[in-house]
Amino acid sequence: MQEARFYTKTVDGVQCQICPHHCRIKEGGRGICRSRECRNGKLYALSYGIPCALAIDPVEKKPLNRFMPGTYCLSLSCTGCNLSCRWCQNSDISQVAPEETEYTPLTPEEVVNLCLKHSLPSIAYTYTEPFTWWEYMYDIAVLAHNKSLKNILVSAGYVEKEPLQELLPYLDAANIDIKSLDDTLYRNYCGATLAPVLDNILAMKAAGIHVEITNLLIPGLNDTPTHITTLCRWLSDHNLQNIPLHFSRYFPRYRMKTPGPTPTQTLLQAREIALSHGIEHVFLGNV
Ligand code: SF4
């Protein structure tokens, strides 16, 4: 059992400080992400060392199109997410507890050795929300850097400043999934808020991390020209036109059975809007 970092004690349990939810967890209870539990007055990271998904992916699949193109990475994931997007494309591992999936016990050293054995230049923390398994990601990332491997974060970016800042020296690249520039959408559909996501993107850029952004376009929800324009304006207002922007095609999943997949024309139109706002690298995904 791995004791968690970033928590405080309360009269009847603990309060996790990893993400803006700041879950107050009573003895025997778990946080919203299902992967952090209070036992005997301490908080534990339940999914430490038991990844539920392991694969070798082209780095473009993360997606990262401007970071070590043409290379492969070791993709690794544990269960847990601090968002609850109704359309989650990975709900079978993100919206479950560690004991509800199959997993392979692997120490951080074994993960790094696996990467070296397959001559992979990077490790991607991906598929679910890596900040909900911060301790495991951090321990691997430190060892990986010691072996000159790169660390890639694939995240929704909903994390508190302190755990992010502690990870940044070991991070090389990130793809952050922005749902929309609409805070109401974050609250109503994802159980989160927008502002920390944007602040964290700026913090990563300020730290010199290579950042790319993904925006899953869902028909009728976040795919209008106004939505696209608002996102592009935020990028240009912060001189971030050089951040590669990926518009991704939505397919019905998890709790969203309708609408159907995003029309290709919507994605093409989004690309045109982004280019017209000076975004330099615009890609379409899942098409
Ligand atoms: S990481 Fe999990 S337990 Fe911690 S505050 Fe966020 S949702 Fe709650």
PDB file of C-alpha atoms and ligand atoms in Angstrom:
ATOM      1  CA  MET A   1       0.000   0.000   0.000  1.00  0.00           C
ATOM      2  CA  GLN A   2       1.472   3.319  -1.107  1.00  0.00           C
ATOM      3  CA  GLU A   3       0.687   6.320   1.070  1.00  0.00           C
ATOM      4  CA  ALA A   4      -0.502   9.230  -1.043  1.00  0.00           C
ATOM      5  CA  ARG A   5       1.118  12.641  -1.293  1.00  0.00           C
ATOM      6  CA  PHE A   6      -0.733  15.945  -1.066  1.00  0.00           C
ATOM      7  CA  TYR A   7      -3.336  15.443   1.621  1.00  0.00           C
ATOM      8  CA  THR A   8      -4.227  16.906   4.986  1.00  0.00           C
ATOM      9  CA  LYS A   9      -5.833  15.270   7.999  1.00  0.00           C
ATOM     10  CA  THR A  10      -9.352  16.197   9.119  1.00  0.00           C
ATOM     11  CA  VAL A  11     -11.300  15.351  12.273  1.00  0.00           C
ATOM     12  CA  ASP A  12     -12.919  12.333  10.662  1.00  0.00           C
ATOM     13  CA  GLY A  13     -10.514  11.385   7.864  1.00  0.00           C
ATOM     14  CA  VAL A  14      -8.414  13.200   5.268  1.00  0.00           C
ATOM     15  CA  GLN A  15      -8.707  15.806   2.534  1.00  0.00           C
ATOM     16  CA  CYS A  16      -6.964  15.096  -0.763  1.00  0.00           C
ATOM     17  CA  GLN A  17      -5.208  18.081  -2.329  1.00  0.00           C
ATOM     18  CA  ILE A  18      -4.291  16.594  -5.703  1.00  0.00           C
ATOM     19  CA  CYS A  19      -7.070  18.218  -7.680  1.00  0.00           C
ATOM     20  CA  PRO A  20      -9.581  21.054  -7.262  1.00  0.00           C
ATOM     21  CA  HIS A  21     -12.235  18.639  -5.992  1.00  0.00           C
ATOM     22  CA  HIS A  22     -10.377  18.574  -2.647  1.00  0.00           C
ATOM     23  CA  CYS A  23     -12.310  15.455  -1.655  1.00  0.00           C
ATOM     24  CA  ARG A  24     -12.967  15.151   2.064  1.00  0.00           C
ATOM     25  CA  ILE A  25     -12.696  11.406   2.624  1.00  0.00           C
ATOM     26  CA  LYS A  26     -13.899   9.699   5.777  1.00  0.00           C
ATOM     27  CA  GLU A  27     -12.306   6.585   7.237  1.00  0.00           C
ATOM     28  CA  GLY A  28     -12.771   3.733   4.744  1.00  0.00           C
ATOM     29  CA  GLY A  29     -14.056   6.054   2.023  1.00  0.00           C
ATOM     30  CA  ARG A  30     -12.679   6.992  -1.379  1.00  0.00           C
ATOM     31  CA  GLY A  31     -12.404  10.151  -3.434  1.00  0.00           C
ATOM     32  CA  ILE A  32     -14.393  10.951  -6.561  1.00  0.00           C
ATOM     33  CA  CYS A  33     -11.690   9.275  -8.680  1.00  0.00           C
ATOM     34  CA  ARG A  34     -12.222   5.960  -6.804  1.00  0.00           C
ATOM     35  CA  SER A  35      -8.471   5.414  -6.560  1.00  0.00           C
ATOM     36  CA  ARG A  36      -7.559   7.179  -3.308  1.00  0.00           C
ATOM     37  CA  GLU A  37      -8.752   5.777   0.014  1.00  0.00           C
ATOM     38  CA  CYS A  38      -8.560   6.764   3.673  1.00  0.00           C
ATOM     39  CA  ARG A  39      -7.343   4.003   5.987  1.00  0.00           C
ATOM     40  CA  ASN A  40      -6.329   4.490   9.618  1.00  0.00           C
ATOM     41  CA  GLY A  41      -6.237   8.250   9.168  1.00  0.00           C
ATOM     42  CA  LYS A  42      -3.950   8.150   6.121  1.00  0.00           C
ATOM     43  CA  LEU A  43      -4.647   8.539   2.413  1.00  0.00           C
ATOM     44  CA  TYR A  44      -3.492   5.754   0.118  1.00  0.00           C
ATOM     45  CA  ALA A  45      -2.951   5.678  -3.650  1.00  0.00           C
ATOM     46  CA  LEU A  46      -4.701   2.392  -4.406  1.00  0.00           C
ATOM     47  CA  SER A  47      -3.587   1.958  -8.006  1.00  0.00           C
ATOM     48  CA  TYR A  48       0.133   2.439  -7.305  1.00  0.00           C
ATOM     49  CA  GLY A  49       2.135  -0.234  -9.121  1.00  0.00           C
ATOM     50  CA  ILE A  50      -0.817  -1.997 -10.718  1.00  0.00           C
ATOM     51  CA  PRO A  51      -1.266  -0.647 -14.261  1.00  0.00           C
ATOM     52  CA  CYS A  52      -4.445  -1.802 -15.981  1.00  0.00           C
ATOM     53  CA  ALA A  53      -3.277  -0.934 -19.498  1.00  0.00           C
ATOM     54  CA  LEU A  54       0.107  -1.218 -21.135  1.00  0.00           C
ATOM     55  CA  ALA A  55       0.839  -0.808 -24.845  1.00  0.00           C
ATOM     56  CA  ILE A  56       3.347   0.385 -27.379  1.00  0.00           C
ATOM     57  CA  ASP A  57       1.902   3.304 -29.352  1.00  0.00           C
ATOM     58  CA  PRO A  58       3.111   5.642 -32.068  1.00  0.00           C
ATOM     59  CA  VAL A  59       3.608   8.998 -30.327  1.00  0.00           C
ATOM     60  CA  GLU A  60       1.175  10.486 -32.860  1.00  0.00           C
ATOM     61  CA  LYS A  61      -1.574   8.387 -31.248  1.00  0.00           C
ATOM     62  CA  LYS A  62      -1.377  10.335 -27.960  1.00  0.00           C
ATOM     63  CA  PRO A  63      -1.832  12.576 -30.034  1.00  0.00           C
ATOM     64  CA  LEU A  64       1.483  14.441 -30.275  1.00  0.00           C
ATOM     65  CA  ASN A  65       2.369  15.441 -33.815  1.00  0.00           C
ATOM     66  CA  ARG A  66       5.246  17.815 -33.101  1.00  0.00           C
ATOM     67  CA  PHE A  67       7.163  15.869 -30.432  1.00  0.00           C
ATOM     68  CA  MET A  68       9.625  13.173 -31.512  1.00  0.00           C
ATOM     69  CA  PRO A  69       7.545  12.322 -34.600  1.00  0.00           C
ATOM     70  CA  GLY A  70       7.930   8.838 -35.999  1.00  0.00           C
ATOM     71  CA  THR A  71       8.865   7.328 -32.621  1.00  0.00           C
ATOM     72  CA  TYR A  72       6.972   4.915 -30.366  1.00  0.00           C
ATOM     73  CA  CYS A  73       6.249   5.231 -26.663  1.00  0.00           C
ATOM     74  CA  LEU A  74       5.353   2.901 -23.822  1.00  0.00           C
ATOM     75  CA  SER A  75       1.765   3.808 -22.939  1.00  0.00           C
ATOM     76  CA  LEU A  76       0.809   3.106 -19.358  1.00  0.00           C
ATOM     77  CA  SER A  77      -2.387   3.581 -17.393  1.00  0.00           C
ATOM     78  CA  CYS A  78      -3.942   2.889 -14.014  1.00  0.00           C
ATOM     79  CA  THR A  79      -7.652   3.175 -13.230  1.00  0.00           C
ATOM     80  CA  GLY A  80      -9.086   6.489 -12.118  1.00  0.00           C
ATOM     81  CA  CYS A  81     -10.347   9.830 -13.321  1.00  0.00           C
ATOM     82  CA  ASN A  82     -11.390  13.013 -11.546  1.00  0.00           C
ATOM     83  CA  LEU A  83     -13.755  13.993 -14.370  1.00  0.00           C
ATOM     84  CA  SER A  84     -16.966  12.180 -15.226  1.00  0.00           C
ATOM     85  CA  CYS A  85     -17.510  13.097 -18.901  1.00  0.00           C
ATOM     86  CA  ARG A  86     -20.672  11.440 -20.112  1.00  0.00           C
ATOM     87  CA  TRP A  87     -19.012  10.563 -23.421  1.00  0.00           C
ATOM     88  CA  CYS A  88     -15.820   9.099 -21.933  1.00  0.00           C
ATOM     89  CA  GLN A  89     -14.079   7.025 -24.578  1.00  0.00           C
ATOM     90  CA  ASN A  90     -12.179   4.954 -21.968  1.00  0.00           C
ATOM     91  CA  SER A  91     -14.839   4.528 -19.273  1.00  0.00           C
ATOM     92  CA  ASP A  92     -14.056   0.815 -18.795  1.00  0.00           C
ATOM     93  CA  ILE A  93     -10.804   1.810 -17.075  1.00  0.00           C
ATOM     94  CA  SER A  94     -11.308   5.464 -16.130  1.00  0.00           C
ATOM     95  CA  GLN A  95     -14.672   5.226 -14.357  1.00  0.00           C
ATOM     96  CA  VAL A  96     -13.943   2.145 -12.257  1.00  0.00           C
ATOM     97  CA  ALA A  97     -11.992   1.299  -9.107  1.00  0.00           C
ATOM     98  CA  PRO A  98      -8.611  -0.501  -9.290  1.00  0.00           C
ATOM     99  CA  GLU A  99     -10.071  -3.813  -8.112  1.00  0.00           C
ATOM    100  CA  GLU A 100     -12.674  -3.779 -10.902  1.00  0.00           C
ATOM    101  CA  THR A 101     -10.134  -4.320 -13.690  1.00  0.00           C
ATOM    102  CA  GLU A 102      -7.397  -6.751 -14.506  1.00  0.00           C
ATOM    103  CA  TYR A 103      -3.923  -5.430 -13.852  1.00  0.00           C
ATOM    104  CA  THR A 104      -0.255  -6.350 -14.007  1.00  0.00           C
ATOM    105  CA  PRO A 105       1.866  -5.554 -10.954  1.00  0.00           C
ATOM    106  CA  LEU A 106       4.880  -3.507 -12.079  1.00  0.00           C
ATOM    107  CA  THR A 107       7.279  -1.464  -9.967  1.00  0.00           C
ATOM    108  CA  PRO A 108       8.486   1.876 -11.383  1.00  0.00           C
ATOM    109  CA  GLU A 109      11.862   0.229 -12.021  1.00  0.00           C
ATOM    110  CA  GLU A 110      10.200  -2.570 -14.000  1.00  0.00           C
ATOM    111  CA  VAL A 111       8.284  -0.031 -16.116  1.00  0.00           C
ATOM    112  CA  VAL A 112      11.483   1.815 -17.000  1.00  0.00           C
ATOM    113  CA  ASN A 113      13.289  -1.452 -17.732  1.00  0.00           C
ATOM    114  CA  LEU A 114      10.435  -2.512 -20.019  1.00  0.00           C
ATOM    115  CA  CYS A 115      10.830   0.717 -21.930  1.00  0.00           C
ATOM    116  CA  LEU A 116      14.592   0.222 -22.252  1.00  0.00           C
ATOM    117  CA  LYS A 117      14.170  -3.434 -23.252  1.00  0.00           C
ATOM    118  CA  HIS A 118      11.967  -2.407 -26.182  1.00  0.00           C
ATOM    119  CA  SER A 119      14.262   0.533 -27.093  1.00  0.00           C
ATOM    120  CA  LEU A 120      11.412   3.006 -26.618  1.00  0.00           C
ATOM    121  CA  PRO A 121      12.499   6.628 -26.085  1.00  0.00           C
ATOM    122  CA  SER A 122       9.509   7.738 -24.018  1.00  0.00           C
ATOM    123  CA  ILE A 123       6.783   6.762 -21.561  1.00  0.00           C
ATOM    124  CA  ALA A 124       3.251   8.124 -21.889  1.00  0.00           C
ATOM    125  CA  TYR A 125       0.966   8.383 -18.856  1.00  0.00           C
ATOM    126  CA  THR A 126      -2.341   8.093 -20.628  1.00  0.00           C
ATOM    127  CA  TYR A 127      -5.839   6.617 -21.260  1.00  0.00           C
ATOM    128  CA  THR A 128      -7.247   7.649 -17.821  1.00  0.00           C
ATOM    129  CA  GLU A 129      -6.348  10.688 -15.679  1.00  0.00           C
ATOM    130  CA  PRO A 130      -2.718  10.252 -14.601  1.00  0.00           C
ATOM    131  CA  PHE A 131      -2.990  12.873 -11.852  1.00  0.00           C
ATOM    132  CA  THR A 132      -5.274  10.482  -9.930  1.00  0.00           C
ATOM    133  CA  TRP A 133      -2.272   8.125  -9.786  1.00  0.00           C
ATOM    134  CA  TRP A 134       0.233  10.943  -9.297  1.00  0.00           C
ATOM    135  CA  GLU A 135       2.612   9.011  -7.005  1.00  0.00           C
ATOM    136  CA  TYR A 136       3.164   6.148  -9.462  1.00  0.00           C
ATOM    137  CA  MET A 137       3.537   8.504 -12.423  1.00  0.00           C
ATOM    138  CA  TYR A 138       6.004  10.673 -10.485  1.00  0.00           C
ATOM    139  CA  ASP A 139       8.195   7.782  -9.314  1.00  0.00           C
ATOM    140  CA  ILE A 140       8.377   6.367 -12.848  1.00  0.00           C
ATOM    141  CA  ALA A 141       9.035   9.787 -14.364  1.00  0.00           C
ATOM    142  CA  VAL A 142      11.996  10.450 -12.064  1.00  0.00           C
ATOM    143  CA  LEU A 143      13.578   7.074 -12.872  1.00  0.00           C
ATOM    144  CA  ALA A 144      12.843   7.534 -16.584  1.00  0.00           C
ATOM    145  CA  HIS A 145      14.671  10.860 -16.687  1.00  0.00           C
ATOM    146  CA  ASN A 146      17.643   9.282 -14.960  1.00  0.00           C
ATOM    147  CA  LYS A 147      17.795   6.870 -17.918  1.00  0.00           C
ATOM    148  CA  SER A 148      17.395   9.729 -20.465  1.00  0.00           C
ATOM    149  CA  LEU A 149      13.843   8.675 -21.353  1.00  0.00           C
ATOM    150  CA  LYS A 150      11.202  11.319 -22.072  1.00  0.00           C
ATOM    151  CA  ASN A 151       7.936  11.607 -20.123  1.00  0.00           C
ATOM    152  CA  ILE A 152       4.633  12.353 -21.851  1.00  0.00           C
ATOM    153  CA  LEU A 153       1.456  13.348 -20.022  1.00  0.00           C
ATOM    154  CA  VAL A 154      -1.972  12.847 -21.596  1.00  0.00           C
ATOM    155  CA  SER A 155      -4.451  14.542 -19.298  1.00  0.00           C
ATOM    156  CA  ALA A 156      -7.515  16.717 -18.859  1.00  0.00           C
ATOM    157  CA  GLY A 157      -5.288  19.083 -16.870  1.00  0.00           C
ATOM    158  CA  TYR A 158      -7.562  19.267 -13.810  1.00  0.00           C
ATOM    159  CA  VAL A 159      -4.960  19.320 -11.061  1.00  0.00           C
ATOM    160  CA  GLU A 160      -3.808  21.586  -8.260  1.00  0.00           C
ATOM    161  CA  LYS A 161      -0.746  23.782  -8.649  1.00  0.00           C
ATOM    162  CA  GLU A 162       1.541  22.012  -6.159  1.00  0.00           C
ATOM    163  CA  PRO A 163       1.399  18.474  -7.598  1.00  0.00           C
ATOM    164  CA  LEU A 164       1.743  19.912 -11.085  1.00  0.00           C
ATOM    165  CA  GLN A 165       4.756  22.037 -10.156  1.00  0.00           C
ATOM    166  CA  GLU A 166       6.482  19.067  -8.537  1.00  0.00           C
ATOM    167  CA  LEU A 167       6.020  16.975 -11.660  1.00  0.00           C
ATOM    168  CA  LEU A 168       7.008  19.638 -14.205  1.00  0.00           C
ATOM    169  CA  PRO A 169      10.814  19.168 -13.991  1.00  0.00           C
ATOM    170  CA  TYR A 170      10.328  15.578 -15.159  1.00  0.00           C
ATOM    171  CA  LEU A 171       7.795  16.269 -17.851  1.00  0.00           C
ATOM    172  CA  ASP A 172       8.794  16.721 -21.484  1.00  0.00           C
ATOM    173  CA  ALA A 173       5.517  16.842 -23.403  1.00  0.00           C
ATOM    174  CA  ALA A 174       1.798  16.919 -22.744  1.00  0.00           C
ATOM    175  CA  ASN A 175      -1.434  16.636 -24.627  1.00  0.00           C
ATOM    176  CA  ILE A 176      -4.191  18.386 -22.694  1.00  0.00           C
ATOM    177  CA  ASP A 177      -7.798  17.648 -23.529  1.00  0.00           C
ATOM    178  CA  ILE A 178      -9.858  20.856 -23.476  1.00  0.00           C
ATOM    179  CA  LYS A 179     -13.553  20.006 -23.524  1.00  0.00           C
ATOM    180  CA  SER A 180     -14.625  23.520 -24.436  1.00  0.00           C
ATOM    181  CA  LEU A 181     -13.991  27.096 -23.346  1.00  0.00           C
ATOM    182  CA  ASP A 182     -17.443  26.902 -21.734  1.00  0.00           C
ATOM    183  CA  ASP A 183     -17.310  26.507 -17.955  1.00  0.00           C
ATOM    184  CA  THR A 184     -20.976  25.488 -17.858  1.00  0.00           C
ATOM    185  CA  LEU A 185     -20.230  22.514 -20.094  1.00  0.00           C
ATOM    186  CA  TYR A 186     -17.433  21.455 -17.738  1.00  0.00           C
ATOM    187  CA  ARG A 187     -19.791  21.667 -14.755  1.00  0.00           C
ATOM    188  CA  ASN A 188     -22.808  20.018 -16.390  1.00  0.00           C
ATOM    189  CA  TYR A 189     -21.141  17.255 -18.361  1.00  0.00           C
ATOM    190  CA  CYS A 190     -17.752  16.604 -16.740  1.00  0.00           C
ATOM    191  CA  GLY A 191     -18.136  17.379 -13.048  1.00  0.00           C
ATOM    192  CA  ALA A 192     -15.251  19.847 -13.173  1.00  0.00           C
ATOM    193  CA  THR A 193     -14.433  23.487 -13.934  1.00  0.00           C
ATOM    194  CA  LEU A 194     -12.575  25.183 -16.743  1.00  0.00           C
ATOM    195  CA  ALA A 195     -10.280  27.724 -15.051  1.00  0.00           C
ATOM    196  CA  PRO A 196      -7.738  25.293 -13.509  1.00  0.00           C
ATOM    197  CA  VAL A 197      -7.316  23.575 -16.880  1.00  0.00           C
ATOM    198  CA  LEU A 198      -6.407  26.823 -18.620  1.00  0.00           C
ATOM    199  CA  ASP A 199      -4.122  27.932 -15.762  1.00  0.00           C
ATOM    200  CA  ASN A 200      -2.301  24.606 -15.914  1.00  0.00           C
ATOM    201  CA  ILE A 201      -1.749  24.838 -19.669  1.00  0.00           C
ATOM    202  CA  LEU A 202      -0.152  28.237 -19.145  1.00  0.00           C
ATOM    203  CA  ALA A 203       1.988  26.820 -16.319  1.00  0.00           C
ATOM    204  CA  MET A 204       3.211  23.979 -18.528  1.00  0.00           C
ATOM    205  CA  LYS A 205       4.082  26.348 -21.361  1.00  0.00           C
ATOM    206  CA  ALA A 206       5.883  28.669 -18.923  1.00  0.00           C
ATOM    207  CA  ALA A 207       7.945  25.678 -17.759  1.00  0.00           C
ATOM    208  CA  GLY A 208       9.018  24.934 -21.327  1.00  0.00           C
ATOM    209  CA  ILE A 209       6.961  21.764 -21.733  1.00  0.00           C
ATOM    210  CA  HIS A 210       5.954  20.856 -25.281  1.00  0.00           C
ATOM    211  CA  VAL A 211       2.140  21.132 -25.171  1.00  0.00           C
ATOM    212  CA  GLU A 212      -0.476  20.066 -27.684  1.00  0.00           C
ATOM    213  CA  ILE A 213      -4.248  20.405 -27.220  1.00  0.00           C
ATOM    214  CA  THR A 214      -7.069  18.055 -28.127  1.00  0.00           C
ATOM    215  CA  ASN A 215     -10.674  19.204 -28.511  1.00  0.00           C
ATOM    216  CA  LEU A 216     -13.232  16.416 -29.001  1.00  0.00           C
ATOM    217  CA  LEU A 217     -16.048  17.913 -31.083  1.00  0.00           C
ATOM    218  CA  ILE A 218     -19.478  16.651 -30.023  1.00  0.00           C
ATOM    219  CA  PRO A 219     -22.392  17.552 -32.299  1.00  0.00           C
ATOM    220  CA  GLY A 220     -24.712  20.080 -30.708  1.00  0.00           C
ATOM    221  CA  LEU A 221     -22.588  20.445 -27.593  1.00  0.00           C
ATOM    222  CA  ASN A 222     -19.296  22.150 -28.363  1.00  0.00           C
ATOM    223  CA  ASP A 223     -18.908  22.144 -32.149  1.00  0.00           C
ATOM    224  CA  THR A 224     -20.347  25.484 -33.285  1.00  0.00           C
ATOM    225  CA  PRO A 225     -18.171  28.110 -34.985  1.00  0.00           C
ATOM    226  CA  THR A 226     -18.566  30.197 -31.805  1.00  0.00           C
ATOM    227  CA  HIS A 227     -17.115  27.400 -29.659  1.00  0.00           C
ATOM    228  CA  ILE A 228     -14.174  26.951 -32.028  1.00  0.00           C
ATOM    229  CA  THR A 229     -13.568  30.683 -32.326  1.00  0.00           C
ATOM    230  CA  THR A 230     -13.599  31.139 -28.529  1.00  0.00           C
ATOM    231  CA  LEU A 231     -10.966  28.434 -28.113  1.00  0.00           C
ATOM    232  CA  CYS A 232      -8.770  29.882 -30.858  1.00  0.00           C
ATOM    233  CA  ARG A 233      -9.095  33.409 -29.440  1.00  0.00           C
ATOM    234  CA  TRP A 234      -7.950  32.181 -26.029  1.00  0.00           C
ATOM    235  CA  LEU A 235      -4.884  30.626 -27.673  1.00  0.00           C
ATOM    236  CA  SER A 236      -4.045  33.755 -29.651  1.00  0.00           C
ATOM    237  CA  ASP A 237      -4.741  36.071 -26.672  1.00  0.00           C
ATOM    238  CA  HIS A 238      -2.011  34.132 -24.834  1.00  0.00           C
ATOM    239  CA  ASN A 239       0.379  33.979 -27.799  1.00  0.00           C
ATOM    240  CA  LEU A 240      -0.111  30.235 -28.057  1.00  0.00           C
ATOM    241  CA  GLN A 241      -0.905  30.027 -31.777  1.00  0.00           C
ATOM    242  CA  ASN A 242       2.024  27.618 -32.144  1.00  0.00           C
ATOM    243  CA  ILE A 243       0.418  24.995 -29.886  1.00  0.00           C
ATOM    244  CA  PRO A 244      -0.640  22.113 -32.159  1.00  0.00           C
ATOM    245  CA  LEU A 245      -4.422  21.816 -31.989  1.00  0.00           C
ATOM    246  CA  HIS A 246      -6.178  18.487 -32.608  1.00  0.00           C
ATOM    247  CA  PHE A 247      -9.894  18.437 -33.368  1.00  0.00           C
ATOM    248  CA  SER A 248     -11.047  14.931 -32.661  1.00  0.00           C
ATOM    249  CA  ARG A 249     -14.099  13.101 -33.948  1.00  0.00           C
ATOM    250  CA  TYR A 250     -16.605  11.975 -31.307  1.00  0.00           C
ATOM    251  CA  PHE A 251     -18.318   8.585 -31.275  1.00  0.00           C
ATOM    252  CA  PRO A 252     -21.212   7.715 -28.910  1.00  0.00           C
ATOM    253  CA  ARG A 253     -19.796   6.073 -25.781  1.00  0.00           C
ATOM    254  CA  TYR A 254     -20.502   5.462 -22.121  1.00  0.00           C
ATOM    255  CA  ARG A 255     -23.560   7.504 -21.038  1.00  0.00           C
ATOM    256  CA  MET A 256     -23.966   9.431 -24.320  1.00  0.00           C
ATOM    257  CA  LYS A 257     -25.804   7.298 -26.832  1.00  0.00           C
ATOM    258  CA  THR A 258     -26.764  10.276 -28.988  1.00  0.00           C
ATOM    259  CA  PRO A 259     -25.908  12.189 -31.114  1.00  0.00           C
ATOM    260  CA  GLY A 260     -24.123  10.118 -33.714  1.00  0.00           C
ATOM    261  CA  PRO A 261     -20.477  10.578 -34.719  1.00  0.00           C
ATOM    262  CA  THR A 262     -19.224  14.073 -35.567  1.00  0.00           C
ATOM    263  CA  PRO A 263     -19.746  14.788 -39.273  1.00  0.00           C
ATOM    264  CA  THR A 264     -16.456  15.075 -41.117  1.00  0.00           C
ATOM    265  CA  GLN A 265     -17.634  18.423 -42.477  1.00  0.00           C
ATOM    266  CA  THR A 266     -17.789  19.814 -38.915  1.00  0.00           C
ATOM    267  CA  LEU A 267     -14.163  18.860 -38.343  1.00  0.00           C
ATOM    268  CA  LEU A 268     -13.062  20.377 -41.647  1.00  0.00           C
ATOM    269  CA  GLN A 269     -14.919  23.579 -40.804  1.00  0.00           C
ATOM    270  CA  ALA A 270     -13.278  23.714 -37.360  1.00  0.00           C
ATOM    271  CA  ARG A 271      -9.890  23.378 -39.010  1.00  0.00           C
ATOM    272  CA  GLU A 272     -10.628  26.255 -41.389  1.00  0.00           C
ATOM    273  CA  ILE A 273     -11.755  28.464 -38.492  1.00  0.00           C
ATOM    274  CA  ALA A 274      -8.613  27.667 -36.492  1.00  0.00           C
ATOM    275  CA  LEU A 275      -6.322  28.362 -39.435  1.00  0.00           C
ATOM    276  CA  SER A 276      -8.111  31.655 -40.095  1.00  0.00           C
ATOM    277  CA  HIS A 277      -7.376  32.644 -36.484  1.00  0.00           C
ATOM    278  CA  GLY A 278      -3.660  32.050 -36.966  1.00  0.00           C
ATOM    279  CA  ILE A 279      -3.367  28.644 -35.283  1.00  0.00           C
ATOM    280  CA  GLU A 280      -0.299  27.231 -36.980  1.00  0.00           C
ATOM    281  CA  HIS A 281      -0.735  23.463 -36.676  1.00  0.00           C
ATOM    282  CA  VAL A 282      -4.252  22.046 -36.874  1.00  0.00           C
ATOM    283  CA  PHE A 283      -4.930  18.317 -37.080  1.00  0.00           C
ATOM    284  CA  LEU A 284      -8.024  16.159 -37.309  1.00  0.00           C
ATOM    285  CA  GLY A 285      -8.261  12.949 -35.273  1.00  0.00           C
ATOM    286  CA  ASN A 286     -10.402   9.802 -35.467  1.00  0.00           C
ATOM    287  CA  VAL A 287     -11.113  10.424 -39.141  1.00  0.00           C
TER     288      VAL A 287
HETATM  289  S1  SF4 B   1      -7.390  13.193  -6.971  1.00  0.00           S
HETATM  290 FE1  SF4 B   1      -9.242  11.974  -6.557  1.00  0.00          FE
HETATM  291  S2  SF4 B   1      -9.415  11.920  -4.321  1.00  0.00           S
HETATM  292 FE2  SF4 B   1      -7.965  13.555  -4.837  1.00  0.00          FE
HETATM  293  S3  SF4 B   1      -9.199  15.424  -4.871  1.00  0.00           S
HETATM  294 FE3  SF4 B   1      -9.110  14.675  -6.978  1.00  0.00          FE
HETATM  295  S4  SF4 B   1     -10.896  13.337  -7.246  1.00  0.00           S
HETATM  296 FE4  SF4 B   1     -10.637  13.680  -5.032  1.00  0.00          FE
END
